[in-house]
């Protein structure tokens, strides 16, 4: 089975309450056995970096901790992180993201939600790159990633 990745939600930013940003009622796609939900989180507050500590998902079964698939990548004030978790039921979910410092305002954080099918929850690779630009002299990514036949790849860039 080939891996499929489809974006299901891409809402506008919401201001933090304390150090938590909560997005409610976000689409997570149709119910399917083997469905994995991925959450890309980016932040850029003006008061300093808003490190992204953790995320939970509640798709009707109570809040569950999501697995961080990447290290907390930050370059200056810009931070990004990807989380994932199997979510076999529900079509909408509430996501709560906890920040470690400098809670972001509504225009300083953003999430995108993806439905992933045909993949394992065990990552075959994970990493970060803190490039300050995306031109050929300092590419966004370093090294190489080999995506197997019928595989998939998710990434996040914040700026």
Short mmCIF file of C-alpha atoms in Angstrom, two decimals:
data_model
loop_
_atom_site.label_atom_id
_atom_site.label_comp_id
_atom_site.label_asym_id
_atom_site.label_seq_id
_atom_site.Cartn_x
_atom_site.Cartn_y
_atom_site.Cartn_z
CA UNK A 1 0.00 0.00 0.00
CA UNK A 2 1.35 3.41 -0.94
CA UNK A 3 1.58 6.12 1.69
CA UNK A 4 -0.90 8.95 1.16
CA UNK A 5 -0.71 12.34 2.86
CA UNK A 6 -3.55 14.86 2.72
CA UNK A 7 -3.82 18.21 4.48
CA UNK A 8 -7.10 18.35 6.41
CA UNK A 9 -6.85 21.70 8.25
CA UNK A 10 -4.82 24.90 7.97
CA UNK A 11 -6.41 27.43 10.37
CA UNK A 12 -5.39 30.99 11.20
CA UNK A 13 -3.33 31.42 14.37
CA UNK A 14 -4.94 31.61 17.82
CA UNK A 15 -3.46 33.53 20.76
CA UNK A 16 -2.08 31.52 23.67
CA UNK A 17 -3.81 31.35 27.03
CA UNK A 18 -0.83 31.20 29.37
CA UNK A 19 1.57 28.96 27.46
CA UNK A 20 -1.11 26.85 25.71
CA UNK A 21 -2.71 27.38 22.30
CA UNK A 22 -5.89 25.35 21.70
CA UNK A 23 -7.36 24.74 18.25
CA UNK A 24 -10.85 23.20 18.37
CA UNK A 25 -12.95 21.48 15.74
CA UNK A 26 -10.16 20.95 13.21
CA UNK A 27 -10.86 18.42 10.44
CA UNK A 28 -8.79 15.22 10.62
CA UNK A 29 -10.31 13.42 7.63
CA UNK A 30 -12.51 10.39 7.21
CA UNK A 31 -12.34 7.55 9.72
CA UNK A 32 -10.06 4.77 8.50
CA UNK A 33 -8.16 1.96 10.20
CA UNK A 34 -4.45 2.81 10.26
CA UNK A 35 -4.97 6.58 10.08
CA UNK A 36 -2.16 8.68 11.56
CA UNK A 37 -2.68 12.38 12.25
CA UNK A 38 0.35 14.67 11.88
CA UNK A 39 0.44 18.18 13.34
CA UNK A 40 2.96 20.73 12.06
CA UNK A 41 3.48 23.64 14.50
CA UNK A 42 5.37 26.86 13.79
CA UNK A 43 5.85 29.95 15.95
CA UNK A 44 7.60 33.31 15.75
CA UNK A 45 6.87 35.66 18.66
CA UNK A 46 8.52 39.06 18.90
CA UNK A 47 9.62 38.61 22.54
CA UNK A 48 11.96 35.69 21.86
CA UNK A 49 11.59 32.07 20.78
CA UNK A 50 8.38 30.24 21.73
CA UNK A 51 9.80 26.76 22.16
CA UNK A 52 7.23 24.10 21.29
CA UNK A 53 7.19 21.59 24.13
CA UNK A 54 4.26 19.23 23.53
CA UNK A 55 0.93 18.65 21.82
CA UNK A 56 -2.21 16.69 22.60
CA UNK A 57 -5.08 15.55 20.39
CA UNK A 58 -8.66 14.85 21.45
CA UNK A 59 -10.70 13.24 18.67
CA UNK A 60 -13.54 12.19 21.01
CA UNK A 61 -11.66 9.87 23.36
CA UNK A 62 -10.07 12.43 25.72
CA UNK A 63 -6.76 14.25 25.27
CA UNK A 64 -3.87 12.01 24.20
CA UNK A 65 -0.22 13.05 24.07
CA UNK A 66 1.14 13.18 20.53
CA UNK A 67 4.62 11.89 19.71
CA UNK A 68 7.18 14.51 18.75
CA UNK A 69 8.68 13.38 15.45
CA UNK A 70 11.34 16.07 15.34
CA UNK A 71 13.51 17.95 17.77
CA UNK A 72 12.35 21.43 18.71
CA UNK A 73 13.99 23.32 15.85
CA UNK A 74 14.60 26.99 16.41
CA UNK A 75 16.57 29.68 14.65
CA UNK A 76 16.45 32.97 16.52
CA UNK A 77 12.79 33.54 17.40
CA UNK A 78 11.45 31.05 14.84
CA UNK A 79 10.52 27.57 16.12
CA UNK A 80 8.94 24.54 14.45
CA UNK A 81 8.05 20.97 15.35
CA UNK A 82 6.04 18.03 13.97
CA UNK A 83 3.90 15.72 16.12
CA UNK A 84 2.00 12.53 15.16
CA UNK A 85 -0.33 9.91 16.61
CA UNK A 86 -2.62 7.13 15.37
CA UNK A 87 -6.23 8.36 15.52
CA UNK A 88 -8.57 5.61 14.29
CA UNK A 89 -11.85 7.42 15.06
CA UNK A 90 -13.39 10.87 14.82
CA UNK A 91 -13.55 13.37 11.96
CA UNK A 92 -12.63 16.49 13.95
CA UNK A 93 -10.24 17.05 16.83
CA UNK A 94 -9.04 19.54 19.41
CA UNK A 95 -5.29 20.14 19.53
CA UNK A 96 -3.56 21.78 22.51
CA UNK A 97 0.04 22.91 22.00
CA UNK A 98 2.15 23.81 25.04
CA UNK A 99 4.96 26.31 24.63
CA UNK A 100 7.93 26.54 27.00
CA UNK A 101 8.71 30.24 26.89
CA UNK A 102 7.37 33.40 25.26
CA UNK A 103 3.84 32.25 24.53
CA UNK A 104 2.90 33.23 20.98
CA UNK A 105 0.16 35.65 19.98
CA UNK A 106 -2.44 34.90 17.32
CA UNK A 107 -0.27 36.06 14.43
CA UNK A 108 2.87 34.37 15.79
CA UNK A 109 1.85 30.70 15.64
CA UNK A 110 0.38 28.44 13.01
CA UNK A 111 -0.58 24.77 12.64
CA UNK A 112 -1.36 22.48 9.76
CA UNK A 113 -3.03 19.06 10.15
CA UNK A 114 -2.39 16.07 7.89
CA UNK A 115 -4.05 12.67 7.52
CA UNK A 116 -1.45 9.98 6.75
CA UNK A 117 -2.43 6.53 5.51
CA UNK A 118 -0.32 3.46 4.76
CA UNK A 119 2.56 4.51 7.04
CA UNK A 120 4.13 3.22 10.23
CA UNK A 121 4.11 5.31 13.39
CA UNK A 122 7.81 4.48 13.72
CA UNK A 123 9.76 7.13 11.84
CA UNK A 124 12.52 5.98 9.52
CA UNK A 125 14.28 9.37 9.77
CA UNK A 126 13.89 12.62 11.67
CA UNK A 127 15.98 15.76 11.93
CA UNK A 128 16.25 19.53 11.97
CA UNK A 129 18.02 22.25 10.03
CA UNK A 130 18.31 25.83 11.22
CA UNK A 131 19.17 27.45 7.90
CA UNK A 132 18.68 31.22 7.96
CA UNK A 133 17.72 31.39 4.29
CA UNK A 134 16.67 29.06 1.53
CA UNK A 135 19.03 29.85 -1.31
CA UNK A 136 21.59 27.57 -2.94
CA UNK A 137 24.45 28.82 -0.70
CA UNK A 138 22.65 27.76 2.51
CA UNK A 139 19.97 25.22 1.57
CA UNK A 140 17.00 24.60 3.81
CA UNK A 141 17.94 20.96 4.27
CA UNK A 142 21.28 19.27 4.59
CA UNK A 143 22.23 15.74 3.65
CA UNK A 144 19.85 13.48 1.81
CA UNK A 145 16.58 11.73 2.53
CA UNK A 146 15.73 8.61 0.61
CA UNK A 147 11.99 8.10 0.37
CA UNK A 148 11.27 4.44 -0.35
CA UNK A 149 8.98 3.45 -3.20
CA UNK A 150 5.38 4.06 -2.06
CA UNK A 151 6.72 5.98 0.98
CA UNK A 152 6.02 9.51 2.18
CA UNK A 153 7.70 12.57 3.66
CA UNK A 154 6.48 15.46 5.83
CA UNK A 155 8.43 18.60 6.66
CA UNK A 156 7.84 22.02 8.18
CA UNK A 157 9.54 25.34 7.58
CA UNK A 158 8.86 28.46 9.65
CA UNK A 159 9.98 31.97 8.99
#
